[in-house]
Coordinates of C-alpha atoms and ligand atoms in Angstrom, one line a residue:
X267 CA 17.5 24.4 3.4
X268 CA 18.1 23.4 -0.2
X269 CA 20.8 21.2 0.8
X270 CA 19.3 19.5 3.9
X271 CA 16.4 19.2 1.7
X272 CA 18.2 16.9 -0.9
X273 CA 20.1 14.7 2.1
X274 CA 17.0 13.5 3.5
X275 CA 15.9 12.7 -0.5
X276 CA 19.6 10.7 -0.4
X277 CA 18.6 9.2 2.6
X278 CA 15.3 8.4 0.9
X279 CA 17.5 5.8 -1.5
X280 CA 15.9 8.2 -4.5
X281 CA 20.0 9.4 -5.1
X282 CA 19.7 7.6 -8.3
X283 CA 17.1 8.9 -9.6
X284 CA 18.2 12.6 -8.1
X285 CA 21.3 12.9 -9.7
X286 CA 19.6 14.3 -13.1
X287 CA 22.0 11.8 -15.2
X288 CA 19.6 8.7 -14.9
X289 CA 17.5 9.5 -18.0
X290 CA 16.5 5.6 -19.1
X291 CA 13.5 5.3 -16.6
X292 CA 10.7 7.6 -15.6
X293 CA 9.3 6.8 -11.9
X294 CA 5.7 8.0 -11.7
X295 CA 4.6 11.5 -10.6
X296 CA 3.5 10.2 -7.4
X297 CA 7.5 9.3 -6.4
X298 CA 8.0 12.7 -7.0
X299 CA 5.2 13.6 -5.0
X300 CA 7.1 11.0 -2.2
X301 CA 10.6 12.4 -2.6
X302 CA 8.9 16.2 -2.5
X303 CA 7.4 15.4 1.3
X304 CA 10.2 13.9 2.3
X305 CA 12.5 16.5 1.2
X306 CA 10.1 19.3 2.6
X307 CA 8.9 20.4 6.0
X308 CA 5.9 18.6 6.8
X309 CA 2.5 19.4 5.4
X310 CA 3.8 20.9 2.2
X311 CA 2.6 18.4 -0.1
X312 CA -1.1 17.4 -0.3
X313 CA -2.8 14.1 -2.0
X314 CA -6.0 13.5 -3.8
X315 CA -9.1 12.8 -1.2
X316 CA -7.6 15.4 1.4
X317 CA -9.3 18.9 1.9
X318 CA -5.9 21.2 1.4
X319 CA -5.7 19.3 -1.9
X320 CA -9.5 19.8 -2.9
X321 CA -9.0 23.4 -2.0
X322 CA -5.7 23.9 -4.2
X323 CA -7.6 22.2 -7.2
X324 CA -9.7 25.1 -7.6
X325 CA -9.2 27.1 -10.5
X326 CA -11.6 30.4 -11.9
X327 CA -11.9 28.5 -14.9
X328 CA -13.6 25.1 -14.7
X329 CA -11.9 23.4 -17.4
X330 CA -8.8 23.3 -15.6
X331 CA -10.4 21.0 -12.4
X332 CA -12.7 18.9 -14.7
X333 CA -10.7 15.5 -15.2
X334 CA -7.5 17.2 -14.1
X335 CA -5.8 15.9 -11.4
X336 CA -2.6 16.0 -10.3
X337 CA -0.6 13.3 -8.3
X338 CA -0.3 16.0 -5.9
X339 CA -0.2 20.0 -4.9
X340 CA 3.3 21.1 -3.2
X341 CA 2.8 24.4 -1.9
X342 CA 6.4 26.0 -0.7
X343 CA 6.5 28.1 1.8
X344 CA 9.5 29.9 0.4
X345 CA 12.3 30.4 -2.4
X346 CA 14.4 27.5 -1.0
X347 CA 11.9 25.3 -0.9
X348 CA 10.7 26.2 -4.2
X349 CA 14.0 25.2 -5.6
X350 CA 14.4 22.0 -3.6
X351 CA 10.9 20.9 -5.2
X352 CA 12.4 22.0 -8.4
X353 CA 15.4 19.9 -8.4
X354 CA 13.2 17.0 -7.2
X355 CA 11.3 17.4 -10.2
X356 CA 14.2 17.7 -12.4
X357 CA 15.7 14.8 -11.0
X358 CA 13.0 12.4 -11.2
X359 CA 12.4 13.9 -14.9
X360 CA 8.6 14.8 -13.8
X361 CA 6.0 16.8 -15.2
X362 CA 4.7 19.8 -13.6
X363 CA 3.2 23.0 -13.6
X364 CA 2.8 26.4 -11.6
X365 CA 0.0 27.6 -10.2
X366 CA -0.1 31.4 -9.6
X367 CA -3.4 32.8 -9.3
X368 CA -4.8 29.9 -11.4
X369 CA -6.9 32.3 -13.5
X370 CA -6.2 30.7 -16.8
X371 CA -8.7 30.0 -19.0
X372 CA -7.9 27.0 -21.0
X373 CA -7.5 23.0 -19.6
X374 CA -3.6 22.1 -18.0
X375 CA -2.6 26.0 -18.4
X376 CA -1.5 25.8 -14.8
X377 CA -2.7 22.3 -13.5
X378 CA -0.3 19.3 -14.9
X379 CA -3.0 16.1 -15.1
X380 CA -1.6 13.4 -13.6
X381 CA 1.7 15.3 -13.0
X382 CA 2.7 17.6 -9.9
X383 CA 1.3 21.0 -9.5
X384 CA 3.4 23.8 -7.9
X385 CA 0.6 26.1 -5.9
X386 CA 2.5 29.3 -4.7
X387 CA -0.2 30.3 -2.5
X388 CA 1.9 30.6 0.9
X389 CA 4.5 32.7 -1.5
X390 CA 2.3 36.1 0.2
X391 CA 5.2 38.1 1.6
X392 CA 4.0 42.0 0.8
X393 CA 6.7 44.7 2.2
X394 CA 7.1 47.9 1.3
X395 CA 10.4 49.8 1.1
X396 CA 11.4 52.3 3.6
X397 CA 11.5 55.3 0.7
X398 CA 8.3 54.1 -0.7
X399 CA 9.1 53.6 -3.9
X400 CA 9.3 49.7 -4.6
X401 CA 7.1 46.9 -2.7
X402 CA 8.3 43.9 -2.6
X403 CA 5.7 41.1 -3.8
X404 CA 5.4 37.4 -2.9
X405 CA 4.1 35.4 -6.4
X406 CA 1.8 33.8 -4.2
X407 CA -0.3 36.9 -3.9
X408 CA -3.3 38.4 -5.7
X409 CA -4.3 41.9 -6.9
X410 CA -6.6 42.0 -3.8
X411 CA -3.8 41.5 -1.6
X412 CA -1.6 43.7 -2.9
X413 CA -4.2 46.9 -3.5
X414 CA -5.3 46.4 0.0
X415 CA -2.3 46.9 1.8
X416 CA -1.4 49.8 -0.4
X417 CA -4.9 51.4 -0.6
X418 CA -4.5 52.4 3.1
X419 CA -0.9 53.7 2.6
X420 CA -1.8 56.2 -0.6
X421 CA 0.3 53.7 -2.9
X422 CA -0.2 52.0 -6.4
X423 CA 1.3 49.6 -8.3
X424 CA 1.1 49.2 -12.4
X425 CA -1.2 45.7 -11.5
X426 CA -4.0 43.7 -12.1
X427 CA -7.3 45.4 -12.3
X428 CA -9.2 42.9 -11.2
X429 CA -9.3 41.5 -7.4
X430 CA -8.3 38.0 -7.6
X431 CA -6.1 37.7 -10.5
X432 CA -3.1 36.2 -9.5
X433 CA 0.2 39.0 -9.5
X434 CA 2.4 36.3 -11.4
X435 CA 0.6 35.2 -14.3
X436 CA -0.6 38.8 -15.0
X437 CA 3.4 40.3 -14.5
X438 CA 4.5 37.8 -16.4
X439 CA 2.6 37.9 -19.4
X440 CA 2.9 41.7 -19.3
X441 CA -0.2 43.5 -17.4
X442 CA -2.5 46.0 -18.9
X443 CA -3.2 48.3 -15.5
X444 CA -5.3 51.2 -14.6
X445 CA -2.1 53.1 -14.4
X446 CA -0.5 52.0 -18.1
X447 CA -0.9 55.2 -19.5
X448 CA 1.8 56.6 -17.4
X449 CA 3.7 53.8 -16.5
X450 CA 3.3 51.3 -19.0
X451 CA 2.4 47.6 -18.4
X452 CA 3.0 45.9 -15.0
X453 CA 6.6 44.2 -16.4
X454 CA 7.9 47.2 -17.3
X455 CA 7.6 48.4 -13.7
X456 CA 9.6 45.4 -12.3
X457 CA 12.8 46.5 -10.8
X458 CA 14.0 43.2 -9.3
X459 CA 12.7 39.6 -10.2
X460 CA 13.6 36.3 -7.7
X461 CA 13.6 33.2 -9.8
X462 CA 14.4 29.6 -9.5
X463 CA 15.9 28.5 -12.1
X464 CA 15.5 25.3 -14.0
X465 CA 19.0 24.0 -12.1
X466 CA 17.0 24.7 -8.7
X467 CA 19.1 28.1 -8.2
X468 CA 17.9 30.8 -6.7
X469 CA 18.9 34.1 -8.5
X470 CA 17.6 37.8 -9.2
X471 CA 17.3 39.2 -12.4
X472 CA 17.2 43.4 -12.7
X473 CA 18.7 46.3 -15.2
X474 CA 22.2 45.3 -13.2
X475 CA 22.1 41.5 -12.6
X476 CA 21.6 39.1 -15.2
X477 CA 20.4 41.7 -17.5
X478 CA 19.3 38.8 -20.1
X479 CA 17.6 37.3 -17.9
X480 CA 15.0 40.0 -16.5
X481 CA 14.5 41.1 -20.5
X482 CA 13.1 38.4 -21.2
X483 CA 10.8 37.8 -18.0
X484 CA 9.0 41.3 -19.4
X485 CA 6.8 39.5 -21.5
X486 CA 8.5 36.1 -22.0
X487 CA 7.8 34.5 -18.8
X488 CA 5.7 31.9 -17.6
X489 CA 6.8 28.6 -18.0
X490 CA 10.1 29.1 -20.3
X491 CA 12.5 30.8 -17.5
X492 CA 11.8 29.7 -13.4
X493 CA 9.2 30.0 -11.2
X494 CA 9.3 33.9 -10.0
X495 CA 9.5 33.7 -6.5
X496 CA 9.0 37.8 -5.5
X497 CA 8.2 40.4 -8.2
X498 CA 9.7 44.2 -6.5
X499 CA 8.1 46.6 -8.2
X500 CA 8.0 50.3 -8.5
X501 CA 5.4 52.3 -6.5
X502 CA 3.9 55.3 -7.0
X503 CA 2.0 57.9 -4.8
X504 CA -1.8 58.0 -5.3
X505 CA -3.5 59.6 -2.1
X506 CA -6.0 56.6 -0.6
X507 CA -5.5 54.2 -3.7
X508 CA -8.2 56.3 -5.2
X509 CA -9.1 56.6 -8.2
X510 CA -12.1 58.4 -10.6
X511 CA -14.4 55.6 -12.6
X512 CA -17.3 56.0 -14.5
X513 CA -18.9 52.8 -15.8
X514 CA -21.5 53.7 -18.9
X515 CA -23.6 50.7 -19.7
X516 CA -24.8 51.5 -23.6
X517 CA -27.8 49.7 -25.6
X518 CA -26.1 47.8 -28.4
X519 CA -27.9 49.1 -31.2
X520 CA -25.5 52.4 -30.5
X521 CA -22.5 50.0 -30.5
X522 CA -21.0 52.4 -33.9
X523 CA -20.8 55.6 -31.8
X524 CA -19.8 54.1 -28.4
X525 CA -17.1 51.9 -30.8
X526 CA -16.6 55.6 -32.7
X527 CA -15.8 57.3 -29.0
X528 CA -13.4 54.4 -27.8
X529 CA -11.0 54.2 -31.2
X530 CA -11.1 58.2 -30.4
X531 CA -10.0 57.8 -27.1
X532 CA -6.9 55.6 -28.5
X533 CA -6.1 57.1 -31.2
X534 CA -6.4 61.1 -29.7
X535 CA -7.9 61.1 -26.0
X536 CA -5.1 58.9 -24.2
X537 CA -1.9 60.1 -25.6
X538 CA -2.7 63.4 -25.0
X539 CA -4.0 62.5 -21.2
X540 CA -2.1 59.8 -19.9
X541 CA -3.5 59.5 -16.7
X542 CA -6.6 58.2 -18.6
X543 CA -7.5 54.5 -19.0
X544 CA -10.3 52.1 -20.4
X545 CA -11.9 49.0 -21.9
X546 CA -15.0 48.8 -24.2
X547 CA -16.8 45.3 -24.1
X548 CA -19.5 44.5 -25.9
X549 CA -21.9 41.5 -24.9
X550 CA -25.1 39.5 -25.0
X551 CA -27.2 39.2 -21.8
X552 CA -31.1 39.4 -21.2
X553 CA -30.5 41.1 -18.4
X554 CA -29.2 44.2 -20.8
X555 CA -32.0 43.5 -23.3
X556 CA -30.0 41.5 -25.4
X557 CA -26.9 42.8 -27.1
X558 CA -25.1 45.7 -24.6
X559 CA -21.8 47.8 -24.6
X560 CA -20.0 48.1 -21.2
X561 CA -17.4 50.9 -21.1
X562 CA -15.3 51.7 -18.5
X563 CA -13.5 54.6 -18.0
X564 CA -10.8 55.2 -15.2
X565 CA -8.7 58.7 -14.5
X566 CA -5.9 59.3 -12.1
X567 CA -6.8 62.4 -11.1
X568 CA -9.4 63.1 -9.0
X569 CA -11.6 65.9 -8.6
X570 CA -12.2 67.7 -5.3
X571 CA -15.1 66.3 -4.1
X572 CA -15.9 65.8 -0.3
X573 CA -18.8 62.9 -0.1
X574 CA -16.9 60.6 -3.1
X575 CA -19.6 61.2 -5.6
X576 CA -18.7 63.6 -8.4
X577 CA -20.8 64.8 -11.1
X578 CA -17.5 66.3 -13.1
X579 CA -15.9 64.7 -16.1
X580 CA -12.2 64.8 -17.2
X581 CA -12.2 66.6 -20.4
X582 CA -10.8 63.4 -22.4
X583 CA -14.1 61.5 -21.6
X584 CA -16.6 64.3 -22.5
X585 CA -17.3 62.7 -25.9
X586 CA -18.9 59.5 -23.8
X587 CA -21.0 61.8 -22.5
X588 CA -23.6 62.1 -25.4
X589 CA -23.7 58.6 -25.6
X590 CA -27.0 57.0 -24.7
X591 CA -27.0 55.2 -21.5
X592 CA -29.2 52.0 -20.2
X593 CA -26.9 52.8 -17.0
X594 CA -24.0 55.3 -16.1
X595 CA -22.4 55.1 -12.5
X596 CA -19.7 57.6 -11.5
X597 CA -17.9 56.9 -8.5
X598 CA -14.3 57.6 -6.8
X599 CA -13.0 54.7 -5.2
X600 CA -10.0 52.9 -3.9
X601 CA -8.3 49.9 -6.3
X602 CA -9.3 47.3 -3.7
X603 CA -13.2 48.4 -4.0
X604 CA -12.7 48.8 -8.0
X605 CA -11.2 45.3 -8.4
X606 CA -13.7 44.1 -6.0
X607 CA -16.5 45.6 -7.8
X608 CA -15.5 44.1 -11.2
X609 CA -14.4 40.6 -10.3
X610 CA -15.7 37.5 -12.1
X611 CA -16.8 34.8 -9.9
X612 CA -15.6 31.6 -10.3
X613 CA -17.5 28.2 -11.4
X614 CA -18.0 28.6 -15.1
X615 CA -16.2 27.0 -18.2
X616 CA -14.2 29.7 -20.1
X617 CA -12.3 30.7 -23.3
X618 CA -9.9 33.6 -23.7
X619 CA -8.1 34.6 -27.5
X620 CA -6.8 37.3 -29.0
X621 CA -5.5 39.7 -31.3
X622 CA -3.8 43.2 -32.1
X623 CA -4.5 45.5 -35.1
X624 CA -3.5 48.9 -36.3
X625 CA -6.3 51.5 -34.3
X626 CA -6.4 53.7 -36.8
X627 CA -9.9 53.4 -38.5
X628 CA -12.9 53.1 -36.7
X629 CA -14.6 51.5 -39.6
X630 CA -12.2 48.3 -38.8
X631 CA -13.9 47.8 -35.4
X632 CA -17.6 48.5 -36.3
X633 CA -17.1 45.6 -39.0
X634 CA -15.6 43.0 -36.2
X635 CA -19.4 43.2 -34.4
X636 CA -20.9 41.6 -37.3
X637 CA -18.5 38.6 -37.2
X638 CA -18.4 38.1 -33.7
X639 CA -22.5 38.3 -33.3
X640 CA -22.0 35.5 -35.9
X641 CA -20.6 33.4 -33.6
X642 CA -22.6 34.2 -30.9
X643 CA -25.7 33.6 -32.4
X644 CA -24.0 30.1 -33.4
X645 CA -22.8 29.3 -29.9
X646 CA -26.4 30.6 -28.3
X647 CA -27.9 28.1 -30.7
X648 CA -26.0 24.9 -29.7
X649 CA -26.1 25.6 -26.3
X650 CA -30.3 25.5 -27.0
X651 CA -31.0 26.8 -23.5
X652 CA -28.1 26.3 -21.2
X653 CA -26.5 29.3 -20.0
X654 CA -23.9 31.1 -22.3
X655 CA -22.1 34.7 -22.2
X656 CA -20.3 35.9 -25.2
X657 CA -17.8 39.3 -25.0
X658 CA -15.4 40.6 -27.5
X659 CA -13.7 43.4 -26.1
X660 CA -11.6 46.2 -26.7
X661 CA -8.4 47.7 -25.3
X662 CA -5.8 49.8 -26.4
X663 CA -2.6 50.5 -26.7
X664 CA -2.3 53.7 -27.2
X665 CA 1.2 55.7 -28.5
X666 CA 1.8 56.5 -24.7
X667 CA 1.8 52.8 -23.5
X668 CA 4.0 52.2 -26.1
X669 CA 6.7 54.9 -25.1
X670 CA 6.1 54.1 -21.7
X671 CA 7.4 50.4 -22.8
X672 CA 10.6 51.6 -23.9
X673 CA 11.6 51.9 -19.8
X674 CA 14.0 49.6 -18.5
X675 CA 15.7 48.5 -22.2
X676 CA 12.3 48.0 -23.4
X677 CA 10.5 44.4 -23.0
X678 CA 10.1 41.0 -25.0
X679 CA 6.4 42.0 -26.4
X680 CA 8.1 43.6 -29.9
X681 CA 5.6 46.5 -29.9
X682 CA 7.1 49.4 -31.3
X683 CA 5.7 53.2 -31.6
X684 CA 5.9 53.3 -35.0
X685 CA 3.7 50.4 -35.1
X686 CA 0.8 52.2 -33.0
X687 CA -1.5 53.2 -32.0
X688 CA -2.9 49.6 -31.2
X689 CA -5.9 48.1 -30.5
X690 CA -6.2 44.4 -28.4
X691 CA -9.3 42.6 -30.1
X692 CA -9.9 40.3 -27.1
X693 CA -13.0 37.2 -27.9
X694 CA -13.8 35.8 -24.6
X695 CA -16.7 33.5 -23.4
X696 CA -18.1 31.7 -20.5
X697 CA -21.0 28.9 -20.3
X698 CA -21.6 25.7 -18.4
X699 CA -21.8 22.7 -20.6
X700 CA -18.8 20.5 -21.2
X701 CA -20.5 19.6 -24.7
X702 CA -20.0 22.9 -26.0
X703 CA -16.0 23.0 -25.6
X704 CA -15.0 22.0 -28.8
X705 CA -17.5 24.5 -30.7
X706 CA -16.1 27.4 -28.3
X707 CA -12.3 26.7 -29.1
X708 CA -13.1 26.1 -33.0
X709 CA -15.6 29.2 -33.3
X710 CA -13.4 31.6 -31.6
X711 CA -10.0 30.7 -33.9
X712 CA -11.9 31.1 -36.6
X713 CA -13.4 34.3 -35.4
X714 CA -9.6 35.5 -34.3
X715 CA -8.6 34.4 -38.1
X716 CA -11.1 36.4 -39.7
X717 CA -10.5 39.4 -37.6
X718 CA -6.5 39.4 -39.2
X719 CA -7.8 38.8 -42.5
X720 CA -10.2 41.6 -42.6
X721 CA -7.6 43.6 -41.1
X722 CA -4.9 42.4 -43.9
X723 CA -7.5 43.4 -46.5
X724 CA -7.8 47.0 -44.9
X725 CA -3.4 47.2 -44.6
X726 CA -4.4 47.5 -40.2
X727 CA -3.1 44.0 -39.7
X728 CA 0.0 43.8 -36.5
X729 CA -0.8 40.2 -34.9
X730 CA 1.0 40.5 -31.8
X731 CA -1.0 38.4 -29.6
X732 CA -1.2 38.7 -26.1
X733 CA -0.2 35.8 -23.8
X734 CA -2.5 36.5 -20.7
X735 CA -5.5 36.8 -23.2
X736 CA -4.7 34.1 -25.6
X737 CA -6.2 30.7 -26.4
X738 CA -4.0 27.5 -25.9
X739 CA -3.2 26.8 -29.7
X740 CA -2.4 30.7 -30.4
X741 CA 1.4 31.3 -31.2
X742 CA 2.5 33.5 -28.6
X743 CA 6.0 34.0 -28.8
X744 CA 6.4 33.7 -33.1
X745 CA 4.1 37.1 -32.5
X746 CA 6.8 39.3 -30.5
X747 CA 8.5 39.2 -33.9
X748 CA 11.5 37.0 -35.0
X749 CA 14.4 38.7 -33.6
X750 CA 12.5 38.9 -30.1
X751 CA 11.9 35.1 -30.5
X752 CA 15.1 34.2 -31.6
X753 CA 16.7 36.1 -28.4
X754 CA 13.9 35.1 -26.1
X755 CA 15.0 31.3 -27.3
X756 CA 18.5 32.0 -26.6
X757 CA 18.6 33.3 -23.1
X758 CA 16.7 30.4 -22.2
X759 CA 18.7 28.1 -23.6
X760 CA 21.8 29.4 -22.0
X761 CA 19.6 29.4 -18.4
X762 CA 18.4 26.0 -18.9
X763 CA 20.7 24.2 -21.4
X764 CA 19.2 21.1 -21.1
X765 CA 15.4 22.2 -21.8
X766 CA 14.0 21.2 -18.7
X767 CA 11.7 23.3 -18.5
X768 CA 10.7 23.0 -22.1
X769 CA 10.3 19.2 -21.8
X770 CA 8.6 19.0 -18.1
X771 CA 6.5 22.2 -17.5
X772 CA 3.6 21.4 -19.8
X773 CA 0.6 23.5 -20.5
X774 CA 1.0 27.0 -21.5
X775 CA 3.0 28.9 -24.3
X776 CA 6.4 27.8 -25.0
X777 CA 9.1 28.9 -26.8
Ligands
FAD1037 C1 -11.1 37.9 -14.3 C2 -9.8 38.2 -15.0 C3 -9.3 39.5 -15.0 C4 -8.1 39.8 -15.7 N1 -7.7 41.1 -15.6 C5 -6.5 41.4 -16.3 C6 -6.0 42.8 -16.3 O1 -6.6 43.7 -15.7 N2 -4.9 43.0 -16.9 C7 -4.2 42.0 -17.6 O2 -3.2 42.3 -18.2 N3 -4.6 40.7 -17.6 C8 -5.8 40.4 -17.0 N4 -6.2 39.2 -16.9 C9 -5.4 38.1 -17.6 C10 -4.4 37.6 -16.6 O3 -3.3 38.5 -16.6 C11 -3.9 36.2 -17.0 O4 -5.0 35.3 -16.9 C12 -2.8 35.7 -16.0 O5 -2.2 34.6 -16.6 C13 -3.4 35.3 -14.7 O6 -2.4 35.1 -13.8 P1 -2.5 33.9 -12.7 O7 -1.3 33.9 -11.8 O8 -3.8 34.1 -12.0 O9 -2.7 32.7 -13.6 P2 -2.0 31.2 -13.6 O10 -3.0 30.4 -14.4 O11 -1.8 30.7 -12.2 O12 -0.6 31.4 -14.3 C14 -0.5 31.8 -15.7 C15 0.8 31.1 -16.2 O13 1.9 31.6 -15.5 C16 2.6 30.5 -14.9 N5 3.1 31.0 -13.6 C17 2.3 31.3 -12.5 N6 3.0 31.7 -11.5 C18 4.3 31.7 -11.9 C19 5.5 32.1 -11.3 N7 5.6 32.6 -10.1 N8 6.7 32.0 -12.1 C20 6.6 31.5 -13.3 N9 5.5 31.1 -13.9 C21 4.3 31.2 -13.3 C22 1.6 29.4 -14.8 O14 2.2 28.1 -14.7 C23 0.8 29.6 -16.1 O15 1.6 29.1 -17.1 C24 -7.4 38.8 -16.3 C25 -7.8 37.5 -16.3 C26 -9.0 37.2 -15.6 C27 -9.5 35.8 -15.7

């Protein structure tokens, strides 16, 4: 395929430009674009104006559609013609990116303005192995896809907890999962990656083939490596996909106990119950009153309970249970219905950042509020009206994750027992007027920078920051620590010599 691909591009007359040695002139993105469609089975490739194009230019976070448009969307249908579309690009020396699940928050994080954009959409090949105990998972596919075919089959994967969250992105940045507590994050539970490579190869990275290789897609991925073609990854048994959810909605003048409860729950509560999970996110909505905490708390086990709805609590979450409660809704449900449940529509402009500190005084945490109702109250007041929603949230990383990490020769993320227990301080925010982009970006670094220095003061500072939450001027990689930078720089260097994918795959974090 990958050869009959490039003849028709010879027969094209593009050979000079294909042969990856003609370096003294650029041809636009759109003869790219040309040689792609010509190279690929017809219908691959899609150009501004049609439908298939305005439907692969949409992204959950606005600001990566508005004035973003690439000279086209090639959407493989496969690994081979992933790689012929690769060498294309290489050849003509063009800019592109990779669309996964396109839930990036930030502007070109997986849309390349006027370049091309690689949508994997059609990657959705799901297949379970015979023994149960690895499914194989196109990167085309989201969580949704991938928990409902398993729901039904009393399998989970360490994945996404939110429905349509692409499986790439989220593997490749790392994963934080319902199931992390035994398990660890999602790319420590990757037995087998398929990349393309930046020479257009086709290879497979796991704990026996190019070991290098699949270390550093734990973590270092996206953008630096290949595009993942198939992620197979370990399974586990969890009759009906079920799982045990109780979602406590807490006025925010209790914020200091419900904060007191969570750093709890890290610090003693989850290592000593690892089948326990949960996030604490504090916001601002009328709808709540005004300032609200939202906690969720998830537990693999489930009770015996014949109609679903179960009044018991697992023993770690009984402190949440004196907390006062504007709502509290218990419920044992499949992942599909969870992610469902929790998914955040489309349609508005967004910012993610983050951070990590030491989890070990709750005092830390109850002093972040004040600076980030700071900035709300500054955003609230420049948006005068228009519609904005503030979070900062919580999630752990508890001394179990962290062990659970060490799997598999351990990942590219540098976080270390004796560094924990860990706490993600995660700022995000979503509103609807252009205007207020700058202020958002600006507001939340600074917010992020005075988070480390009041954790620097207290001797609770760790800075790794975490790529699938992180803004687009945060330094990603410099975080995992040097040494993990240093190697993650090497292997790719020796995979792509030439920094192709440095130089052409614009957008998100690179090395
Ligand atoms: C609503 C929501 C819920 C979330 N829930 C969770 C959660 O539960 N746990 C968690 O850990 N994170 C979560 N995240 C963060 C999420 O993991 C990241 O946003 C992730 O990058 C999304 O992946 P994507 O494929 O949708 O994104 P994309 O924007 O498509 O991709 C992200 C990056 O990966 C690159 N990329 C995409 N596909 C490939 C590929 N196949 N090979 C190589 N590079 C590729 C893209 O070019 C881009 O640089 C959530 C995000 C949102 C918006």
């Amino acid at each position: 395929m990958l050869s009959s691909g490039l003849n028709k591009i010879l027969l094209g007359g593009l050979a000079l430009a294909t042969t990856g040695s003609c370096t003294w002139w650029t041809p636009p993105a759109t003869a790219a674009c040309k040689a792609i469609d010509f190279a690929l089975p017809r219908g691959r490739v899609n150009y501004p104006d049609s439908p298939a194009y305005a439907k692969e230019n949409t992204y959950w976070s606005s600001r990566q559609t508005d004035n973003i448009a690439p000279a086209c969307f090639v959407t493989p249908y496969n690994a081979f013609e992933v790689a012929t579309t690769v060498t294309v690009l290489r050849g003509l020396n063009t800019q592109f990116s990779v669309k996964g699940g396109g839930h990036t928050a930030f502007a070109g994080g997986s849309n390349s303005d006027g370049g091309v954009t690689i949508d994997l959409m059609y990657l959705t090949a799901l297949n379970v192995a015979d023994d149960r105990k690895t499914v194989s998972i196109g990167a085309g596919n989201r969580w949704i896809n991938v928990s409902e075919a398993l729901d039904t089959q009393g399998l989970v994967v360490v994945g996404g907890r939110v429905a349509d969250v692409g499986v790439s992105g989220l593997i490749l940045g790392g994963g934080i999962s319902y199931f992390s507590g035994m398990y660890g994050w999602a790319c420590d539970n990757v037995r087998n990656y398929e990349v393309v490579t930046a020479s257009g190869k086709i290879v497979n990275a796991s704990p026996i083939k190019n070991k290098d290789l699949y270390w550093a897609l734990r973590g270092g991925g996206g953008s630096n490596f290949g595009i993942v073609t198939r992620f197979d990854v370990a399974a586990y048994e969890q009759p009906g996909g079920n799982i045990w959810h109780n979602s406590l909605i807490i006025p925010g003048a209790a914020n200091a106990s419900a904060i007191a409860a969570y750093q709890n729950l890290t610090v003693n509560g989850m290592p000593a119950d690892n089948k326990a999970h949960s996030y604490m996110v504090l916001t601002h909505m009328d709808m709540l009153g005004g300032y609200a905490v939202i906690s969720d708390l998830f537990h693999a086990d489930l009770p015996n309970t014949a109609d679903g709805v179960d009044e018991s609590v697992p023993g770690v979450f009984e402190p949440f249970e004196s907390l006062p409660t504007i709502m509290k809704t218990k419920s044992i449900v499949n992942v599909s219905t969870l992610s469902r449940s929790i998914n955040i529509p489309y349609g508005s402009r967004q910012t993610w950042w983050d951070t990590t500190v030491k989890a070990t005084d709750p005092s830390l945490f109850t002093d972040i509020v004040p600076l980030w109702q700071a900035h709300v109250e500054k955003l609230q007041a420049a948006a005068n009206g228009s519609a904005v929603t503030p979070y900062l949230a919580f999630q752990a990383i508890p001394l179990n994750v962290l062990k659970a990490m060490e799997a598999n020769g351990g990942n590219a993320l540098g976080l270390k027992q004796s560094d924990g227990p860990l706490m993600i301080v995660q700022l995000t925010a979503q509103w609807a007027d252009s205007a207020l982009d700058d202020l958002m970006e600006k507001s939340s670094e600074e917010v992020i920078g005075k988070i480390n220095n009041l954790a620097k003061s207290r001797g609770l500072s760790h800075g790794f920051v975490y790529a699938n939450y992180a803004g687009s001027r945060q330094s990603v990689f410099e975080s995992y620590g040097a040494a993990n930078h240093a190697k993650l720089k090497q292997i790719a260097q020796k995979w792509d010599p030439k920094g192709v994918l440095q130089k052409l795959w614009k957008g998100y974090f690179k090395l």
